[in-house]
Amino acid sequence: MKASQFFISTLKEAPADAEVVSHRLMMRAGMIKKLGAGIYTYMPMGLRVIQKVERIVREEMNRAGAVELTMPIIQPAELWQETGRFDKMGPELLRIRDRHERDFVVQPTSEEVVTDIARQELRSYKQLPKNFYQIQTKFRDERRPRFGLMRGREFIMKDAYSFDRDAESAQRSYQIMAQAYRRIFDRFGLRYRAVAADSGAIGGDLSEEFQVIAATGEDAIVYCPTSDYAANLEKAEALPPAGPRPAPAQPMAKTPTPGKSTCAQVAELLGVPLARTVKSIVLATDEVNERDEIVATRIWLLLLRGDHDMNEVKVGKLPGLELGFRFATEAEIVEHFGCRPGYLGPVGTRKAVTVVADREVAVMADWICGANEVDFHLTGVNWGRDLPEPDLVADIRNVVAGDPSPDGKGVLAIERGIEVGHVFYLGTKYSRAMNATFLDEDGKPKPFEMGCYGIGITRLPAAAIEQNHDERGIIWPDAIAPFTVVICPIGMDRSPTVREAAERLHDELAALGVDVMLDDRGERPGAMFADWELIGVPHRVTLGERGLKDGLVEYQHRRDTAATPVPLADIVGWLRERITG
C-alpha cells in the first residue's frame, strides 16, 4: 500500500470530549470519526485494525469447530417476549415499530434468534453438539456513552452459542471455547488474564472473563502471582480467618466521638487501627402482593470490618437477599435504630433487624461500632456477651491485596483490567423459555444445554491502546497493527535513488506477504515520523540519500528510542526475523 493511494488524516489535538487515552489517540490517528453520541465511523486506518481482529477471531473459531452465520440486527419483538427480556430489559434495549405498528428491537445480543434457529433446525441428538457464531453490529442504548469505543452505543461483537444434549457435553463445549479464547488472545499479542467471573442469577461456576491488563481498566482483577488463580473482584472469595475468636479483654463502654461519623475518623480519634472498627450497612427487602404493592419490609444490618468494602454480588446470593435488595431509607433507619446514619451499630436497636456478619467480623473481639446515638460509639464490643451471635455469617466483602489465595498457594494481588471477552455456560435458561427441544436417544424431547461466548471486536483495539501507548501515540502489537511495516523515504520526491530503493523494498516485502505501507506523500521527515508514531505502526524503515550511498537504511521499532543502521541488502531478512520472532 502507498500512502498516496490510502487515506491518512491525523490531528495534533484530540477533541475536547475525548476522555481516555484510547479515545484521544484513535481520534487523533484518524481511526474513528464521531457521528453521534456513542456512534462512530470506522475510518480506513481503524477499519484495518478491526479487520485483523476479526480475522484472528474467525480463524480460531473455525478451528474450534464453530460455524459462522449472520443474524439480523433488527429482530421481531415476539422472540424477546418469549423469554421475557422485551419487558425486563431496561432502556438499553432499543425498541422500534415498523409501519404496521409491529414491535422490533435493535439487537444488543442474539440468544433469542439463535435459539429459534436451533428449535427449527436441530431436531435430533445426532445433530449435536453445534456451535453457531457471528461477527455482527450490535446496539445498546447506553445512558451515558463515553470513552470512545470502550463504551459506545453501536459496536461490533463476536457472539457464539453452543447447543448440547446434556450438561456434561455442554461443559466440554465450554472448555473448547475457553481454550479457543486463549489462543485468540495469545495471538493478539496483549497481556491478558482469564479470570473466574460471577455467573449471576443463572448460577453455576462456568464463567470466565478475558481481561486486557491496563492501568486505566474499569475492572479489578484478583490473582495470585505464585499460582494460576485469577478471578474478578465480585467472584474472588475471602477465606475464613484462621484461628478461633479471642476471648473478651475489655468491658463495653460508650465513648464520645463528636462529629466523627466514619470508621476512619473514629479510628484516628481513638488511636486504634481501622481494622478494630466495624461498619454498619443497612439494607431492605420488600415483600409484594400480586398487584406489586409492598405488604412487608425486612431490614438487614450488614457488619464489615472498617477497612473492608461490601461486595454486592456476594450479598445478592445470601438467603433472603437473592431476589433483590435495596439500601434502606433514612426514615427506615431511624425507625429501627433510633439514629441517623453515621453512628449505627447492632447493640440496642429499637426494632429487630437481621444481622449478617462478614467472616472477619464474626471472629473479632473488643471491636468498635456505632452506639445508635449521634456523636457516640461503643468500644470493647463482644459477641455473645454484649449482643447475640449474628443471624448469619458469610463472605460479603471484597478481597484486598495480601489476603490468602483461595487455592492456598500464596497471597492475592490486584491489578486493573478491561473486559474484552466472556465465556458463559447458560444451561437451559433460553431453551426452556422458548420450548427449544430436540429428540434424544430415547425418543423423548429434551431442552438444549447452551453456552454463550462473546468478544468485543471494536472494544479490543481500544483496550490494546490503553495497554500500549506512550507520549508519542499508539504502539500496536504486530498482529493487529493497521500496517506491520512503514517505509519512510526522505526526499523521495527529489531523489530517484531514494524512490527506486523505497519502491523496490516495498514491492519485495509485499511479495513476501508483509503488510507494508510506503509513505510517498513527500512530507518533511519530522511530520512523517510524527504521523506514524501516532498511528503506531510497529516497524519503521527510513531511507535517505546519504545512507543509501553507504548501502545503509535505518530500522526502528516503535518502542525503540533510537534507530539502528542496517545494510540495505539485509533489511528484508532483518524485518522478517523481527516480525516472526
C-alpha positions as a printed NumPy array, in Angstrom:
array([[  0.   ,   0.   ,   0.   ],
       [  1.155,   3.505,  -0.805],
       [  0.128,   6.454,   1.323],
       [ -0.896,   8.482,  -1.735],
       [ -3.478,   5.794,  -2.549],
       [ -4.721,   5.445,   1.036],
       [ -6.46 ,   7.886,   3.383],
       [ -4.445,   9.333,   6.269],
       [ -5.934,  12.052,   8.436],
       [ -4.164,  12.845,  11.706],
       [ -4.854,  15.579,  14.251],
       [ -2.439,  17.458,  16.501],
       [ -5.055,  17.789,  19.238],
       [ -7.822,  15.45 ,  20.346],
       [-11.441,  16.649,  20.558],
       [-12.402,  18.084,  23.935],
       [-14.858,  15.26 ,  24.702],
       [-12.208,  12.535,  24.324],
       [-11.653,  11.455,  27.935],
       [ -9.431,   8.361,  27.913],
       [ -6.157,   7.636,  26.136],
       [ -7.612,   5.234,  23.575],
       [-10.368,   7.676,  22.609],
       [ -7.926,  10.559,  22.223],
       [ -5.395,   8.59 ,  20.215],
       [ -7.913,   6.879,  17.936],
       [ -9.407,  10.257,  17.082],
       [ -6.   ,  11.881,  16.563],
       [ -4.731,   8.963,  14.46 ],
       [ -7.766,   9.192,  12.188],
       [ -9.028,   5.715,  13.088],
       [-12.549,   6.69 ,  14.086],
       [-14.785,   9.683,  13.468],
       [-17.692,  10.594,  15.722],
       [-21.115,  10.637,  14.08 ],
       [-23.244,  10.931,  17.215],
       [-23.129,  10.12 ,  20.93 ],
       [-21.506,   6.689,  21.187],
       [-21.698,   6.17 ,  17.402],
       [-18.53 ,   6.201,  15.289],
       [-17.473,   5.726,  11.678],
       [-14.556,   3.316,  11.411],
       [-12.184,   5.177,   9.14 ],
       [ -9.841,   3.249,   6.777],
       [ -6.93 ,   3.115,   9.239],
       [ -9.116,   1.929,  12.109],
       [-11.037,  -0.497,   9.936],
       [ -7.805,  -2.297,   9.068],
       [ -7.236,  -2.941,  12.788],
       [-10.796,  -4.195,  13.25 ],
       [-10.483,  -6.485,  10.227],
       [ -7.292,  -8.007,  11.637],
       [ -9.028,  -8.643,  14.956],
       [-11.93 , -10.243,  13.087],
       [ -9.605, -12.438,  11.035],
       [ -7.868, -13.878,  14.097],
       [-11.195, -14.472,  15.844],
       [-12.711, -16.094,  12.739],
       [ -9.716, -18.389,  12.198],
       [ -9.716, -19.669,  15.765],
       [-13.498, -20.047,  15.959],
       [-13.452, -22.095,  12.749],
       [-10.523, -24.122,  14.082],
       [-12.581, -24.88 ,  17.219],
       [-15.433, -26.246,  15.091],
       [-17.841, -23.296,  15.329],
       [-19.97 , -22.498,  12.274],
       [-20.406, -18.902,  11.128],
       [-23.73 , -17.31 ,  10.249],
       [-25.143, -13.791,  10.406],
       [-28.317, -12.925,  12.315],
       [-30.355,  -9.762,  11.694],
       [-29.64 ,  -6.547,  13.553],
       [-33.38 ,  -5.791,  13.671],
       [-35.272,  -8.606,  15.39 ],
       [-39.003,  -9.23 ,  15.961],
       [-40.129,  -8.485,  19.498],
       [-42.094, -11.747,  19.653],
       [-38.922, -13.747,  20.249],
       [-37.814, -11.418,  23.035],
       [-41.28 , -11.605,  24.556],
       [-40.981, -15.403,  24.742],
       [-38.033, -15.083,  27.12 ],
       [-39.461, -12.046,  28.922],
       [-36.469,  -9.893,  28.057],
       [-38.533,  -7.479,  25.963],
       [-40.135,  -6.206,  29.177],
       [-37.356,  -6.99 ,  31.666],
       [-34.523,  -5.227,  29.876],
       [-34.277,  -1.538,  30.594],
       [-33.967,   1.383,  28.204],
       [-30.626,  -0.025,  26.987],
       [-32.751,  -2.227,  24.683],
       [-33.718,  -0.031,  21.735],
       [-37.325,  -0.8  ,  20.744],
       [-38.808,   0.335,  17.439],
       [-42.016,  -0.133,  15.434],
       [-42.492,  -0.582,  11.724],
       [-45.208,   0.938,   9.532],
       [-47.603,  -1.835,  10.582],
       [-47.143,  -0.986,  14.29 ],
       [-45.284,  -4.235,  14.945],
       [-42.614,  -4.179,  17.645],
       [-38.96 ,  -4.851,  16.913],
       [-35.683,  -4.5  ,  18.784],
       [-32.216,  -3.45 ,  17.676],
       [-30.172,  -6.379,  18.913],
       [-27.646,  -5.994,  21.738],
       [-27.193,  -9.801,  21.607],
       [-28.862, -12.738,  19.848],
       [-29.76 , -15.529,  22.269],
       [-33.416, -15.486,  21.212],
       [-32.775, -15.596,  17.472],
       [-30.168, -18.354,  17.647],
       [-32.391, -20.413,  19.959],
       [-35.213, -20.022,  17.435],
       [-32.856, -21.33 ,  14.744],
       [-31.91 , -24.31 ,  16.902],
       [-35.506, -25.306,  17.691],
       [-36.327, -25.3  ,  13.991],
       [-33.165, -26.896,  12.589],
       [-31.64 , -29.121,  15.293],
       [-34.241, -31.826,  15.763],
       [-32.143, -34.817,  16.836],
       [-29.347, -35.551,  19.283],
       [-27.401, -36.808,  16.239],
       [-27.02 , -33.175,  15.093],
       [-25.36 , -32.158,  18.367],
       [-23.117, -30.609,  19.524],
       [-23.357, -27.465,  17.414],
       [-21.864, -24.016,  17.845],
       [-23.076, -21.062,  15.772],
       [-21.244, -17.744,  15.773],
       [-21.463, -14.368,  14.095],
       [-19.42 , -11.177,  13.878],
       [-22.11 ,  -8.56 ,  13.759],
       [-23.066,  -4.992,  14.656],
       [-24.872,  -4.555,  17.98 ],
       [-26.575,  -1.616,  19.631],
       [-27.02 ,  -0.824,  23.309],
       [-28.694,   2.472,  24.164],
       [-26.252,   3.481,  26.894],
       [-27.469,   6.327,  29.074],
       [-24.025,   7.88 ,  29.084],
       [-21.898,   6.65 ,  26.201],
       [-18.283,   7.652,  26.736],
       [-14.663,   6.655,  26.311],
       [-14.966,   6.232,  22.531],
       [-15.103,   2.56 ,  21.515],
       [-14.739,   1.471,  25.137],
       [-18.375,   2.237,  25.881],
       [-20.185,   3.124,  22.693],
       [-23.801,   2.569,  21.736],
       [-23.112,   0.853,  18.431],
       [-20.346,  -1.758,  18.408],
       [-19.183,  -4.915,  16.661],
       [-19.151,  -8.139,  18.628],
       [-18.385, -11.777,  18.003],
       [-21.087, -13.788,  19.748],
       [-21.235, -17.586,  19.682],
       [-23.815, -20.01 ,  21.051],
       [-23.311, -23.714,  21.691],
       [-26.066, -26.364,  21.782],
       [-25.584, -29.705,  23.519],
       [-27.682, -32.676,  24.609],
       [-26.671, -32.702,  28.284],
       [-24.701, -30.781,  30.891],
       [-21.607, -32.977,  30.524],
       [-21.262, -32.373,  26.795],
       [-22.101, -28.67 ,  27.32 ],
       [-19.152, -28.419,  29.662],
       [-16.924, -29.958,  27.001],
       [-18.153, -27.346,  24.515],
       [-17.443, -24.663,  27.088],
       [-13.877, -25.885,  27.572],
       [-13.296, -25.981,  23.806],
       [-14.343, -22.323,  23.626],
       [-12.308, -21.362,  26.679],
       [ -9.196, -22.826,  25.049],
       [-10.026, -21.169,  21.717],
       [-10.253, -17.831,  23.505],
       [ -6.821, -18.338,  24.995],
       [ -5.411, -18.973,  21.523],
       [ -7.183, -15.861,  20.226],
       [ -5.839, -13.587,  22.936],
       [ -2.372, -15.108,  22.704],
       [ -2.362, -14.228,  19.003],
       [ -3.419, -10.649,  19.682],
       [ -0.112, -10.131,  21.479],
       [ -1.687,  -8.447,  24.513],
       [ -1.109,  -9.019,  28.21 ],
       [ -4.348, -10.517,  29.495],
       [ -5.808, -12.694,  32.204],
       [ -8.64 , -15.205,  32.052],
       [-10.439, -14.704,  35.343],
       [-13.231, -16.612,  37.044],
       [-16.358, -14.473,  36.844],
       [-19.671, -14.356,  38.654],
       [-22.387, -16.133,  36.688],
       [-25.24 , -14.013,  38.042],
       [-28.737, -15.271,  38.67 ],
       [-28.257, -18.298,  36.408],
       [-25.828, -19.869,  38.859],
       [-23.026, -22.324,  38.211],
       [-19.279, -21.89 ,  38.104],
       [-18.598, -21.944,  34.351],
       [-17.956, -18.315,  33.577],
       [-14.699, -16.609,  32.672],
       [-13.868, -13.065,  31.657],
       [-10.902, -12.241,  29.451],
       [ -9.359,  -9.034,  30.709],
       [ -6.69 ,  -6.967,  28.964],
       [ -4.363,  -5.619,  31.641],
       [ -4.311,  -1.816,  31.72 ],
       [ -3.816,   0.72 ,  34.482],
       [ -6.883,   2.59 ,  33.222],
       [ -9.114,  -0.507,  33.329],
       [-12.534,  -0.267,  34.945],
       [-12.418,  -3.763,  36.459],
       [-10.343,  -5.008,  39.372],
       [ -8.685,  -8.36 ,  38.699],
       [ -7.676, -10.503,  41.631],
       [ -4.876, -13.001,  41.065],
       [ -2.183, -14.987,  42.849],
       [  1.327, -14.254,  41.49 ],
       [  2.546, -17.698,  42.575],
       [ -0.286, -19.785,  41.106],
       [ -2.858, -19.833,  38.274],
       [ -5.674, -18.441,  40.413],
       [ -7.453, -15.409,  38.927],
       [-10.957, -14.003,  39.406],
       [-12.772, -10.736,  39.105],
       [-13.394,  -8.796,  42.298],
       [-17.053,  -9.862,  42.52 ],
       [-16.15 , -13.537,  42.319],
       [-12.976, -13.714,  44.44 ],
       [-13.55 , -15.452,  47.765],
       [-12.253, -14.061,  51.037],
       [-11.231, -17.113,  53.055],
       [-12.365, -17.503,  56.685],
       [ -9.823, -16.149,  59.19 ],
       [ -7.541, -18.701,  60.745],
       [ -7.934, -19.494,  64.427],
       [-10.775, -19.094,  66.921],
       [-12.272, -15.832,  68.157],
       [-10.236, -14.305,  71.033],
       [-11.817, -14.038,  74.458],
       [-13.11 , -10.58 ,  75.544],
       [-10.414,  -8.454,  77.184],
       [-12.265,  -5.139,  77.576],
       [-15.601,  -4.028,  79.008],
       [-18.048,  -2.464,  76.594],
       [-18.091,   1.313,  77.001],
       [-19.99 ,   4.192,  75.442],
       [-17.352,   6.556,  74.118],
       [-17.86 ,  10.164,  72.894],
       [-16.896,  10.63 ,  69.235],
       [-18.202,  14.133,  68.471],
       [-18.538,  14.782,  64.751],
       [-16.783,  11.506,  63.851],
       [-19.238,   9.543,  61.725],
       [-16.9  ,   7.319,  59.681],
       [-14.809,   4.378,  60.814],
       [-11.634,   6.12 ,  59.648],
       [-12.422,   9.23 ,  61.708],
       [-13.251,   7.17 ,  64.801],
       [-10.089,   5.068,  64.484],
       [ -7.978,   8.219,  64.183],
       [ -9.696,   9.853,  67.174],
       [ -9.252,   6.796,  69.397],
       [ -5.757,   5.987,  68.125],
       [ -6.594,   2.441,  67.056],
       [ -6.139,   0.538,  63.759],
       [ -9.028,   0.884,  61.331],
       [ -9.322,  -2.931,  61.393],
       [-10.586,  -2.686,  65.004],
       [-13.731,  -0.856,  63.855],
       [-16.914,  -2.322,  62.38 ],
       [-19.055,  -0.524,  59.799],
       [-22.829,  -0.92 ,  59.555],
       [-24.678,  -1.128,  56.231],
       [-28.472,  -1.224,  56.343],
       [-30.409,  -2.947,  53.556],
       [-34.092,  -3.632,  52.993],
       [-36.093,  -6.304,  51.167],
       [-39.728,  -5.806,  50.232],
       [-42.477,  -8.395,  50.002],
       [-45.072,  -7.526,  47.383],
       [-48.524,  -8.854,  46.544],
       [-49.924,  -9.82 ,  43.153],
       [-50.586,  -6.132,  42.416],
       [-46.93 ,  -5.348,  43.031],
       [-47.786,  -3.471,  46.229],
       [-45.366,  -3.627,  49.183],
       [-47.006,  -5.556,  52.016],
       [-43.978,  -6.121,  54.267],
       [-40.388,  -4.892,  54.584],
       [-37.447,  -6.634,  56.248],
       [-34.447,  -4.676,  57.483],
       [-30.972,  -6.195,  57.329],
       [-27.839,  -4.986,  59.129],
       [-24.583,  -5.998,  57.459],
       [-21.406,  -5.712,  59.512],
       [-17.971,  -5.405,  57.905],
       [-14.567,  -4.518,  59.228],
       [-13.902,  -0.806,  58.925],
       [-11.18 ,  -1.296,  56.296],
       [-13.287,  -3.594,  54.108],
       [-15.951,  -2.899,  51.457],
       [-19.203,  -4.707,  50.792],
       [-19.418,  -6.967,  47.744],
       [-22.929,  -6.526,  46.351],
       [-22.732,  -9.638,  44.175],
       [-21.92 , -11.843,  47.171],
       [-24.621, -10.171,  49.25 ],
       [-27.131, -10.775,  46.463],
       [-26.62 , -14.53 ,  46.814],
       [-27.466, -14.731,  50.526],
       [-30.71 , -16.438,  51.591],
       [-33.414, -13.792,  51.764],
       [-31.457, -11.332,  49.634],
       [-31.18 , -13.382,  46.458],
       [-34.373, -11.935,  44.966],
       [-33.108,  -8.379,  45.205],
       [-32.475,  -5.751,  47.852],
       [-32.166,  -2.012,  48.236],
       [-30.441,   0.327,  50.655],
       [-32.76 ,   1.298,  53.489],
       [-34.185,   4.804,  53.55 ],
       [-33.197,   7.227,  56.297],
       [-36.723,   7.002,  57.718],
       [-36.438,   3.199,  57.95 ],
       [-33.031,   3.518,  59.581],
       [-34.255,   5.978,  62.216],
       [-37.294,   3.778,  62.893],
       [-35.155,   0.696,  63.586],
       [-32.034,   2.235,  65.125],
       [-33.296,   5.494,  66.626],
       [-30.435,   7.308,  64.948],
       [-29.455,   8.679,  61.577],
       [-26.66 ,   7.017,  59.575],
       [-23.087,   7.526,  60.758],
       [-23.439,   6.185,  64.288],
       [-25.247,   2.888,  63.714],
       [-24.474,  -0.417,  65.349],
       [-26.022,  -3.778,  66.252],
       [-26.28 ,  -3.181,  70.027],
       [-29.618,  -1.898,  71.361],
       [-31.606,  -1.46 ,  68.16 ],
       [-35.182,  -0.176,  68.56 ],
       [-36.666,  -2.857,  66.329],
       [-35.485,  -6.306,  65.358],
       [-33.17 ,  -6.474,  62.363],
       [-31.489,  -9.425,  60.65 ],
       [-27.77 ,  -9.231,  61.406],
       [-25.303, -10.562,  58.825],
       [-21.65 , -10.508,  59.875],
       [-18.755, -10.867,  57.498],
       [-16.459, -13.773,  58.344],
       [-13.812, -11.391,  59.658],
       [-16.247,  -9.576,  61.955],
       [-17.61 , -12.87 ,  63.287],
       [-14.211, -13.709,  64.877],
       [-13.391, -10.228,  66.179],
       [-13.235,  -9.364,  69.863],
       [-13.276,  -5.97 ,  71.601],
       [-14.43 ,  -4.177,  68.463],
       [-15.774,  -0.679,  67.947],
       [-19.121,   0.243,  66.373],
       [-21.768,   2.944,  66.433],
       [-23.822,   3.363,  69.616],
       [-27.046,   4.285,  67.793],
       [-26.681,   7.763,  69.215],
       [-25.238,  10.788,  67.458],
       [-21.633,  11.575,  68.487],
       [-21.139,   8.259,  70.338],
       [-19.579,   4.883,  69.565],
       [-19.235,   1.682,  71.579],
       [-15.79 ,   0.271,  72.345],
       [-14.952,  -3.194,  73.65 ],
       [-17.949,  -4.871,  71.956],
       [-18.005,  -8.684,  72.011],
       [-20.268, -11.318,  70.52 ],
       [-22.205, -13.44 ,  72.994],
       [-21.581, -11.106,  75.921],
       [-22.841,  -7.748,  74.635],
       [-25.109,  -8.888,  71.81 ],
       [-26.374, -12.177,  70.37 ],
       [-24.383, -14.072,  67.791],
       [-25.174, -12.88 ,  64.242],
       [-28.117, -14.398,  62.394],
       [-25.817, -15.244,  59.508],
       [-22.051, -15.338,  58.944],
       [-20.93 , -15.113,  55.326],
       [-18.258, -13.83 ,  52.957],
       [-19.737, -10.439,  51.997],
       [-16.62 ,  -8.342,  51.387],
       [-14.261,  -7.54 ,  48.561],
       [-10.904,  -9.202,  48.899],
       [ -7.871,  -6.952,  49.337],
       [ -4.254,  -7.345,  48.291],
       [ -2.443,  -9.601,  50.732],
       [ -5.43 , -11.838,  51.507],
       [ -4.671, -15.578,  51.301],
       [ -5.33 , -17.04 ,  47.858],
       [ -8.325, -19.423,  47.822],
       [ -6.149, -22.135,  46.246],
       [ -3.776, -21.993,  49.225],
       [ -0.737, -21.2  ,  47.066],
       [  0.149, -17.685,  48.123],
       [ -1.437, -14.307,  48.698],
       [ -3.621, -12.224,  46.417],
       [ -2.645,  -9.219,  44.334],
       [ -4.954,  -6.834,  42.458],
       [ -4.497,  -5.095,  39.117],
       [ -6.786,  -3.291,  36.687],
       [ -8.225,  -4.771,  33.524],
       [-10.612,  -4.133,  30.63 ],
       [-13.087,  -6.89 ,  29.85 ],
       [-12.965,  -7.778,  26.149],
       [-14.292, -11.343,  26.2  ],
       [-16.585, -13.6  ,  28.211],
       [-17.376, -17.31 ,  28.046],
       [-20.514, -18.387,  29.87 ],
       [-22.486, -21.591,  30.454],
       [-26.189, -20.765,  30.058],
       [-27.753, -24.144,  30.762],
       [-31.424, -24.319,  29.722],
       [-32.414, -20.724,  30.519],
       [-33.329, -19.84 ,  26.931],
       [-34.2  , -23.27 ,  25.579],
       [-36.839, -23.825,  28.267],
       [-38.265, -20.331,  27.903],
       [-38.623, -20.825,  24.141],
       [-39.523, -24.525,  24.236],
       [-36.459, -25.327,  22.148],
       [-36.062, -29.103,  22.282],
       [-34.559, -31.999,  20.354],
       [-35.353, -35.702,  20.352],
       [-32.857, -37.57 ,  22.499],
       [-31.736, -41.154,  22.008],
       [-34.776, -42.414,  23.931],
       [-37.117, -40.599,  21.557],
       [-38.175, -38.04 ,  24.163],
       [-37.84 , -34.259,  23.77 ],
       [-35.192, -32.52 ,  25.873],
       [-34.2  , -28.848,  26.112],
       [-30.833, -27.838,  24.709],
       [-27.98 , -27.139,  27.092],
       [-26.485, -23.87 ,  25.903],
       [-23.395, -21.73 ,  26.291],
       [-22.635, -18.234,  25.005],
       [-19.261, -16.723,  24.162],
       [-18.587, -13.087,  23.317],
       [-15.651, -10.944,  22.204],
       [-15.855,  -7.172,  21.837],
       [-14.336,  -6.74 ,  18.382],
       [-14.357,  -2.941,  18.395],
       [-13.628,  -2.671,  22.104],
       [-10.469,  -4.723,  21.784],
       [ -8.445,  -2.155,  19.774],
       [ -9.306,   0.487,  22.365],
       [ -8.184,  -1.858,  25.157],
       [ -4.974,  -2.595,  23.239],
       [ -4.207,   1.133,  23.07 ],
       [ -4.894,   1.606,  26.781],
       [ -2.225,  -1.041,  27.373],
       [  0.208,   0.023,  24.633],
       [  0.926,   3.72 ,  24.17 ],
       [  3.381,   6.44 ,  25.066],
       [  3.558,  10.22 ,  24.804],
       [  4.006,   9.974,  21.022],
       [  0.973,   7.816,  20.294],
       [ -0.161,   4.223,  19.853],
       [  2.112,   1.155,  19.957],
       [  0.293,  -1.685,  18.188],
       [  1.203,  -5.354,  18.6  ],
       [  2.186,  -6.743,  15.194],
       [ -0.889,  -8.959,  14.874],
       [ -3.45 ,  -6.15 ,  14.902],
       [ -1.477,  -3.151,  13.652],
       [ -3.047,  -1.358,  10.658],
       [  0.275,  -1.91 ,   8.872],
       [  3.177,  -4.021,  10.095],
       [  5.956,  -2.016,   8.43 ],
       [  6.089,   1.57 ,   7.245],
       [  8.782,   2.729,   4.835],
       [  9.682,   6.387,   5.314],
       [ 11.78 ,   7.689,   2.385],
       [ 13.369,  11.089,   2.934],
       [ 13.317,  13.285,  -0.157],
       [ 11.664,  10.649,  -2.296],
       [ 10.128,  13.344,  -4.495],
       [ 13.61 ,  14.799,  -5.191],
       [ 15.846,  11.721,  -5.342],
       [ 15.402,   8.96 ,  -7.925],
       [ 17.818,   6.827,  -5.87 ],
       [ 15.615,   7.04 ,  -2.776],
       [ 12.424,   6.481,  -4.787],
       [ 13.823,   3.403,  -6.54 ],
       [ 15.152,   1.84 ,  -3.329],
       [ 11.946,   2.563,  -1.405],
       [  9.674,   1.135,  -4.1  ],
       [ 11.872,  -1.936,  -4.545],
       [ 11.811,  -2.607,  -0.792],
       [  8.04 ,  -2.067,  -0.682],
       [  7.434,  -4.499,  -3.534],
       [  9.76 ,  -7.131,  -2.082],
       [  8.068,  -7.015,   1.319],
       [  4.597,  -7.058,  -0.232],
       [  5.564, -10.107,  -2.312],
       [  6.51 , -11.87 ,   0.924],
       [  3.08 , -11.142,   2.385],
       [  4.231,  -8.379,   4.737],
       [  1.571,  -5.728,   5.37 ],
       [  3.693,  -2.768,   4.32 ],
       [  2.959,   0.94 ,   3.811],
       [  5.176,   3.207,   1.684],
       [  4.794,   6.854,   2.649],
       [  5.165,   8.535,  -0.724],
       [  3.411,  11.773,   0.291],
       [  6.605,  13.848,   0.219],
       [  6.171,  15.009,   3.831],
       [  9.037,  16.514,   5.843],
       [ 10.797,  13.852,   7.972],
       [  9.561,  15.262,  11.289],
       [  5.916,  15.373,  10.189],
       [  6.168,  11.937,   8.567],
       [  7.699,  10.318,  11.66 ],
       [  5.17 ,  12.017,  13.955],
       [  2.271,  10.65 ,  11.909],
       [  3.486,   7.057,  12.015],
       [  4.432,   7.199,  15.683],
       [  0.943,   8.496,  16.417],
       [ -0.659,   5.788,  14.264],
       [  1.554,   3.218,  15.958],
       [  2.955,   1.068,  13.128],
       [  5.406,  -1.229,  14.96 ],
       [  8.293,  -1.403,  12.434],
       [  9.741,   1.579,  10.563],
       [ 12.431,   1.67 ,   7.871],
       [ 13.88 ,   5.056,   6.928],
       [ 15.743,   5.571,   3.652],
       [ 17.773,   8.644,   2.767],
       [ 20.207,   9.519,   0.006],
       [ 23.124,   9.88 ,   2.403],
       [ 22.614,   6.47 ,   3.983],
       [ 21.992,   4.748,   0.678],
       [ 25.374,   5.95 ,  -0.583],
       [ 26.872,   3.766,   2.16 ],
       [ 24.378,   0.965,   1.468],
       [ 22.519,   1.596,   4.745],
       [ 18.95 ,   2.199,   5.9  ],
       [ 17.672,   2.802,   9.428],
       [ 15.372,   0.442,  11.303],
       [ 13.408,   1.468,  14.398],
       [ 10.774,  -0.439,  16.318],
       [  8.01 ,   1.719,  17.698],
       [  9.24 ,   1.014,  21.242],
       [ 12.873,   1.833,  20.445],
       [ 14.327,   5.171,  21.499],
       [ 16.794,   5.287,  18.601],
       [ 17.203,   3.909,  15.087],
       [ 19.615,   1.115,  14.147],
       [ 21.661,   1.27 ,  10.905],
       [ 21.117,  -1.871,   8.8  ],
       [ 22.641,  -2.746,   5.415],
       [ 20.06 ,  -2.315,   2.684],
       [ 20.902,  -5.799,   1.445],
       [ 19.997,  -7.272,   4.858],
       [ 16.898,  -5.256,   5.752],
       [ 14.323,  -7.748,   4.433],
       [ 15.794, -10.587,   6.469],
       [ 16.181,  -8.251,   9.446],
       [ 12.48 ,  -7.367,   9.266],
       [ 11.322, -10.949,   8.771],
       [ 13.268, -12.018,  11.828],
       [ 11.719,  -9.303,  13.993],
       [  8.194,  -9.728,  12.675],
       [  8.102, -13.507,  13.037],
       [ 10.202, -13.56 ,  16.209]])
